[in-house]
Amino acid sequence: MSEAEIEGELRGAIARLLRDRCGIETVAALADGPDQWDESLWRALTEVGVPGLPVGEEHGGGGAGFALAAAAQEELGRRLAPVPTVSLVAVQAALMAAGSDVAERWLPRLTSGEVVAAVATGRTADGWSAADDVRATRGRDGWSLHGHVPIVADAPAAGLLLVACVTDDGDPGLFLTEIDASAGVHALEALDPTRPLGGVTLDGPAERVTGPSGHDTVLAAAENAALVMLAADMVGVGAEATGLAVDHAKTRHQFGRAIGSFQAISHRAADMFVAVESARALVAAAAGALDEDPGSAETRIAVRLAAAQAVDAAVAATQGCVQIHGGMGFTWEHPAHRYLRRAKGAEALIAFPDRLREQAVTAVLHSRKEDSHA
Amino acid sequence: MERDVFEADHRAFREVVRDFVTREMAPHMERWEKAGIADREIFAAAAKVGLLGFNVPEEFGGGGVDDFRFNAVVAEELAASDVHGPGFTLHNDVVAPYLLKMANDEQKARWLPPFASGEEIWAIAMTEPGTGSDLKGITTTAVRDGDDWIINGAKTFISNGINSDRVIVVAKTDPAGGSKAFTLFVVERGMPGFTRGRNLDKMGLHAQDTAELNFDNVRVPAANLLGEEGRGFYQLMTNLPEERMSIAVSAVAASRSILDQTIEYAKTRTAFGQPIGSFQNSRFLLAELDTEVDIAQVFVDRCLRALSTKELTHVEAAKAKWWTTELQQRVVDRCVQLHGGYGYMNEYPVAKAFVNARIQTIYGGTTEIMKEIVGRALGV
């Protein structure tokens, strides 16, 4: 089978599974109910190997790379699937980059879907950094973490946390620590209920993933993977919102004709479509770059440009979807708001497009400078 | 929307201006554009009917009217007809305030009568090849020598640069620099060492002469020092609201004019069996632009009223300048698009309006500088 055929098969399989198990009514019921995520859907996805897609076969994964993991995430985004793949893949990417004993030990459990993992870091204009209020302390029995991280995506679903923080020596450190959703995690009410957020209190043992020398590379691997997966999710969200809007524009009649025949509607739908298609191409390129050359400046740039375009496209498409549906698009019953909130949630959570473009241009200028010195 | 900023006198003045622009200027535009300069005689002709010098006191041969709304009428009528040739607004809105506020009695008696009569043409020279918005980077120097000053340096992008008989030149009089290092001088045609470079080839405004000026040991008598030594920088600052409002009112008038012409075109041009204006895309676009130009007009008129009572701040003028000129860019760009292929032909006014508009967000302080002014005033 060609790569395109493999991708088509994968997308088809996930789409069929989601059609049965993740219809909009199911998502709506979960989002408006007490549950934080869809654990039974997660088990079903685990059975078909979704959690292990980007991980190598030596760790029990599918060896499909970030390219296919991103394709799968687009399908999950399309259906607003309330499952923690973005966070999980970020942690997997970090562990693959670390290659340490600790990483080797945990990867198979994350690959099988047995354990869900999430990422706890601080945030600066340049991207992920050490969490502000967490300290790592070395005692006789090894490391332990103490402190609080106010917002961790997918924490309510997670049993393991990758934490970036400062050690009591003042070094940057990356640690794995087990958490208990019923004890140390305080679920937050989020704009987007399909991606649960939690505040996490840490006070227990931890294992160091990598020493200070590997820290930046490993943290960058996690961030790049999270951005690509979230961007793929946004392509799915934007594509589905565009599809909903176009379907409505074809069937809804006003002034004796389908509203889609008015230029104001058809041009807006065309803009939404073009934005999402561009994003899909950029995301595919960025995911491919992660597979080919994960540590390069070009990859860092490609990932950020893809994420910026994908988030912008998703926000524009989901807003357009609300507008094209008119008053109906403003009702709670209609799913338009769920797409809009998933897009706005992603934008606020990790991917302010302006910041990402600034990071990209900084990387461009930096690599130019190095070229001119060479 | 009915404009409420003008009174009967302004409306009567507008008739005079429009008549002069239509009969005495518009017919010459093509020739002036080809020549790259307007006939200098047009200044005196315009002054005779009151388009120039109306804000100069009567004792010096002017109209004795200190009300910027008259300046606005001239600026608007020139912009509406896209008659950009001779720098009338430069005279009325920029040079006149300098002379009225800063010249001493002897200088006023010497300079104002031929300024008001249009016999002498003026320019103001701030920009240098290496210095645009950052005036503190000016390198033209003036050094005292006995009772005179010796000026050396080069200026560029000077409007009325070829036609001008007298030029207000900003020069550095204190080599130490800083904001008290600058002084204004009036350099006159014929002073040894004062030469003009090229009449610059520009994207648009082809009937406007815009030149390089060179000063090679030009000896200027102390009697031609304008204002106070070392106060040049502050003197430049005090006049900015007038200059920026002049550009803002022109921007709105030019936008309104070309938009109205385009609406007319959209009604008469048909494609696919219907007038192009009846397609929803064109109709919505015209609706948006018409709305925005109306909004801009209201804001500019409010600023204009404040300026006529000397209450306009430089921050408000900066807001008006950047927003209206950026609006103008969108208006001319979309109007070209609505004209299709004809919009690209210079025989259509919209093509010229497009290129002539482009400088508006740059001269008189760029959009970016305007936002700096507004932003700084916010305390951020």
PDB file of N, CA and C in Angstrom, chain A residues 263-297:
ATOM      1  N   GLN A 263     -23.788  35.800  -2.628  1.00  0.00           N
ATOM      2  CA  GLN A 263     -22.323  35.903  -2.626  1.00  0.00           C
ATOM      3  C   GLN A 263     -21.762  36.088  -1.225  1.00  0.00           C
ATOM      4  N   ALA A 264     -22.489  36.794  -0.370  1.00  0.00           N
ATOM      5  CA  ALA A 264     -21.960  37.028   0.975  1.00  0.00           C
ATOM      6  C   ALA A 264     -21.711  35.700   1.686  1.00  0.00           C
ATOM      7  N   ILE A 265     -22.575  34.725   1.436  1.00  0.00           N
ATOM      8  CA  ILE A 265     -22.421  33.407   2.062  1.00  0.00           C
ATOM      9  C   ILE A 265     -21.392  32.576   1.298  1.00  0.00           C
ATOM     10  N   SER A 266     -21.523  32.507  -0.017  1.00  0.00           N
ATOM     11  CA  SER A 266     -20.649  31.602  -0.770  1.00  0.00           C
ATOM     12  C   SER A 266     -19.199  32.056  -0.680  1.00  0.00           C
ATOM     13  N   HIS A 267     -18.942  33.376  -0.691  1.00  0.00           N
ATOM     14  CA  HIS A 267     -17.557  33.842  -0.582  1.00  0.00           C
ATOM     15  C   HIS A 267     -16.988  33.534   0.796  1.00  0.00           C
ATOM     16  N   ARG A 268     -17.818  33.705   1.822  1.00  0.00           N
ATOM     17  CA  ARG A 268     -17.313  33.422   3.172  1.00  0.00           C
ATOM     18  C   ARG A 268     -16.993  31.935   3.318  1.00  0.00           C
ATOM     19  N   ALA A 269     -17.877  31.090   2.784  1.00  0.00           N
ATOM     20  CA  ALA A 269     -17.630  29.643   2.860  1.00  0.00           C
ATOM     21  C   ALA A 269     -16.353  29.291   2.091  1.00  0.00           C
ATOM     22  N   ALA A 270     -16.151  29.954   0.953  1.00  0.00           N
ATOM     23  CA  ALA A 270     -14.938  29.697   0.168  1.00  0.00           C
ATOM     24  C   ALA A 270     -13.694  30.100   0.960  1.00  0.00           C
ATOM     25  N   ASP A 271     -13.757  31.230   1.654  1.00  0.00           N
ATOM     26  CA  ASP A 271     -12.615  31.665   2.474  1.00  0.00           C
ATOM     27  C   ASP A 271     -12.329  30.646   3.589  1.00  0.00           C
ATOM     28  N   MET A 272     -13.399  30.147   4.212  1.00  0.00           N
ATOM     29  CA  MET A 272     -13.231  29.159   5.284  1.00  0.00           C
ATOM     30  C   MET A 272     -12.546  27.912   4.727  1.00  0.00           C
ATOM     31  N   PHE A 273     -13.028  27.466   3.580  1.00  0.00           N
ATOM     32  CA  PHE A 273     -12.476  26.255   2.961  1.00  0.00           C
ATOM     33  C   PHE A 273     -10.989  26.437   2.637  1.00  0.00           C
ATOM     34  N   VAL A 274     -10.658  27.575   2.034  1.00  0.00           N
ATOM     35  CA  VAL A 274      -9.260  27.828   1.650  1.00  0.00           C
ATOM     36  C   VAL A 274      -8.357  27.871   2.895  1.00  0.00           C
ATOM     37  N   ALA A 275      -8.839  28.510   3.950  1.00  0.00           N
ATOM     38  CA  ALA A 275      -8.035  28.612   5.178  1.00  0.00           C
ATOM     39  C   ALA A 275      -7.761  27.224   5.750  1.00  0.00           C
ATOM     40  N   VAL A 276      -8.777  26.374   5.776  1.00  0.00           N
ATOM     41  CA  VAL A 276      -8.613  25.038   6.363  1.00  0.00           C
ATOM     42  C   VAL A 276      -7.708  24.168   5.478  1.00  0.00           C
ATOM     43  N   GLU A 277      -7.894  24.254   4.166  1.00  0.00           N
ATOM     44  CA  GLU A 277      -7.045  23.460   3.262  1.00  0.00           C
ATOM     45  C   GLU A 277      -5.569  23.858   3.406  1.00  0.00           C
ATOM     46  N   SER A 278      -5.316  25.169   3.494  1.00  0.00           N
ATOM     47  CA  SER A 278      -3.935  25.634   3.669  1.00  0.00           C
ATOM     48  C   SER A 278      -3.369  25.076   4.964  1.00  0.00           C
ATOM     49  N   ALA A 279      -4.188  25.102   6.002  1.00  0.00           N
ATOM     50  CA  ALA A 279      -3.731  24.607   7.301  1.00  0.00           C
ATOM     51  C   ALA A 279      -3.410  23.119   7.213  1.00  0.00           C
ATOM     52  N   ARG A 280      -4.262  22.387   6.512  1.00  0.00           N
ATOM     53  CA  ARG A 280      -4.031  20.934   6.425  1.00  0.00           C
ATOM     54  C   ARG A 280      -2.674  20.660   5.765  1.00  0.00           C
ATOM     55  N   ALA A 281      -2.369  21.398   4.708  1.00  0.00           N
ATOM     56  CA  ALA A 281      -1.094  21.202   4.011  1.00  0.00           C
ATOM     57  C   ALA A 281       0.087  21.549   4.928  1.00  0.00           C
ATOM     58  N   LEU A 282      -0.043  22.656   5.663  1.00  0.00           N
ATOM     59  CA  LEU A 282       1.044  23.061   6.568  1.00  0.00           C
ATOM     60  C   LEU A 282       1.230  22.049   7.696  1.00  0.00           C
ATOM     61  N   VAL A 283       0.123  21.522   8.204  1.00  0.00           N
ATOM     62  CA  VAL A 283       0.213  20.546   9.303  1.00  0.00           C
ATOM     63  C   VAL A 283       0.870  19.268   8.802  1.00  0.00           C
ATOM     64  N   ALA A 284       0.506  18.828   7.603  1.00  0.00           N
ATOM     65  CA  ALA A 284       1.125  17.624   7.048  1.00  0.00           C
ATOM     66  C   ALA A 284       2.632  17.834   6.902  1.00  0.00           C
ATOM     67  N   ALA A 285       3.019  19.018   6.436  1.00  0.00           N
ATOM     68  CA  ALA A 285       4.451  19.308   6.267  1.00  0.00           C
ATOM     69  C   ALA A 285       5.158  19.327   7.620  1.00  0.00           C
ATOM     70  N   ALA A 286       4.515  19.923   8.618  1.00  0.00           N
ATOM     71  CA  ALA A 286       5.132  20.019   9.947  1.00  0.00           C
ATOM     72  C   ALA A 286       5.255  18.644  10.588  1.00  0.00           C
ATOM     73  N   ALA A 287       4.221  17.812  10.449  1.00  0.00           N
ATOM     74  CA  ALA A 287       4.270  16.470  11.035  1.00  0.00           C
ATOM     75  C   ALA A 287       5.357  15.645  10.341  1.00  0.00           C
ATOM     76  N   GLY A 288       5.452  15.802   9.025  1.00  0.00           N
ATOM     77  CA  GLY A 288       6.504  15.112   8.287  1.00  0.00           C
ATOM     78  C   GLY A 288       7.883  15.558   8.744  1.00  0.00           C
ATOM     79  N   ALA A 289       8.029  16.853   9.003  1.00  0.00           N
ATOM     80  CA  ALA A 289       9.313  17.386   9.468  1.00  0.00           C
ATOM     81  C   ALA A 289       9.672  16.817  10.830  1.00  0.00           C
ATOM     82  N   LEU A 290       8.659  16.642  11.689  1.00  0.00           N
ATOM     83  CA  LEU A 290       8.916  16.040  13.015  1.00  0.00           C
ATOM     84  C   LEU A 290       9.449  14.628  12.866  1.00  0.00           C
ATOM     85  N   ASP A 291       8.953  13.911  11.871  1.00  0.00           N
ATOM     86  CA  ASP A 291       9.447  12.543  11.642  1.00  0.00           C
ATOM     87  C   ASP A 291      10.854  12.554  11.057  1.00  0.00           C
ATOM     88  N   GLU A 292      11.113  13.508  10.152  1.00  0.00           N
ATOM     89  CA  GLU A 292      12.374  13.515   9.414  1.00  0.00           C
ATOM     90  C   GLU A 292      13.533  14.062  10.243  1.00  0.00           C
ATOM     91  N   ASP A 293      13.282  15.229  10.845  1.00  0.00           N
ATOM     92  CA  ASP A 293      14.399  15.967  11.434  1.00  0.00           C
ATOM     93  C   ASP A 293      13.899  16.742  12.647  1.00  0.00           C
ATOM     94  N   PRO A 294      13.582  16.010  13.732  1.00  0.00           N
ATOM     95  CA  PRO A 294      12.836  16.629  14.840  1.00  0.00           C
ATOM     96  C   PRO A 294      13.542  17.807  15.496  1.00  0.00           C
ATOM     97  N   GLY A 295      14.883  17.825  15.485  1.00  0.00           N
ATOM     98  CA  GLY A 295      15.572  18.859  16.268  1.00  0.00           C
ATOM     99  C   GLY A 295      15.959  20.098  15.492  1.00  0.00           C
ATOM    100  N   SER A 296      15.634  20.175  14.188  1.00  0.00           N
ATOM    101  CA  SER A 296      16.179  21.266  13.384  1.00  0.00           C
ATOM    102  C   SER A 296      15.387  22.562  13.549  1.00  0.00           C
ATOM    103  N   ALA A 297      16.050  23.660  13.181  1.00  0.00           N
ATOM    104  CA  ALA A 297      15.379  24.963  13.222  1.00  0.00           C
ATOM    105  C   ALA A 297      14.229  24.987  12.226  1.00  0.00           C
TER     106      ALA A 297
END
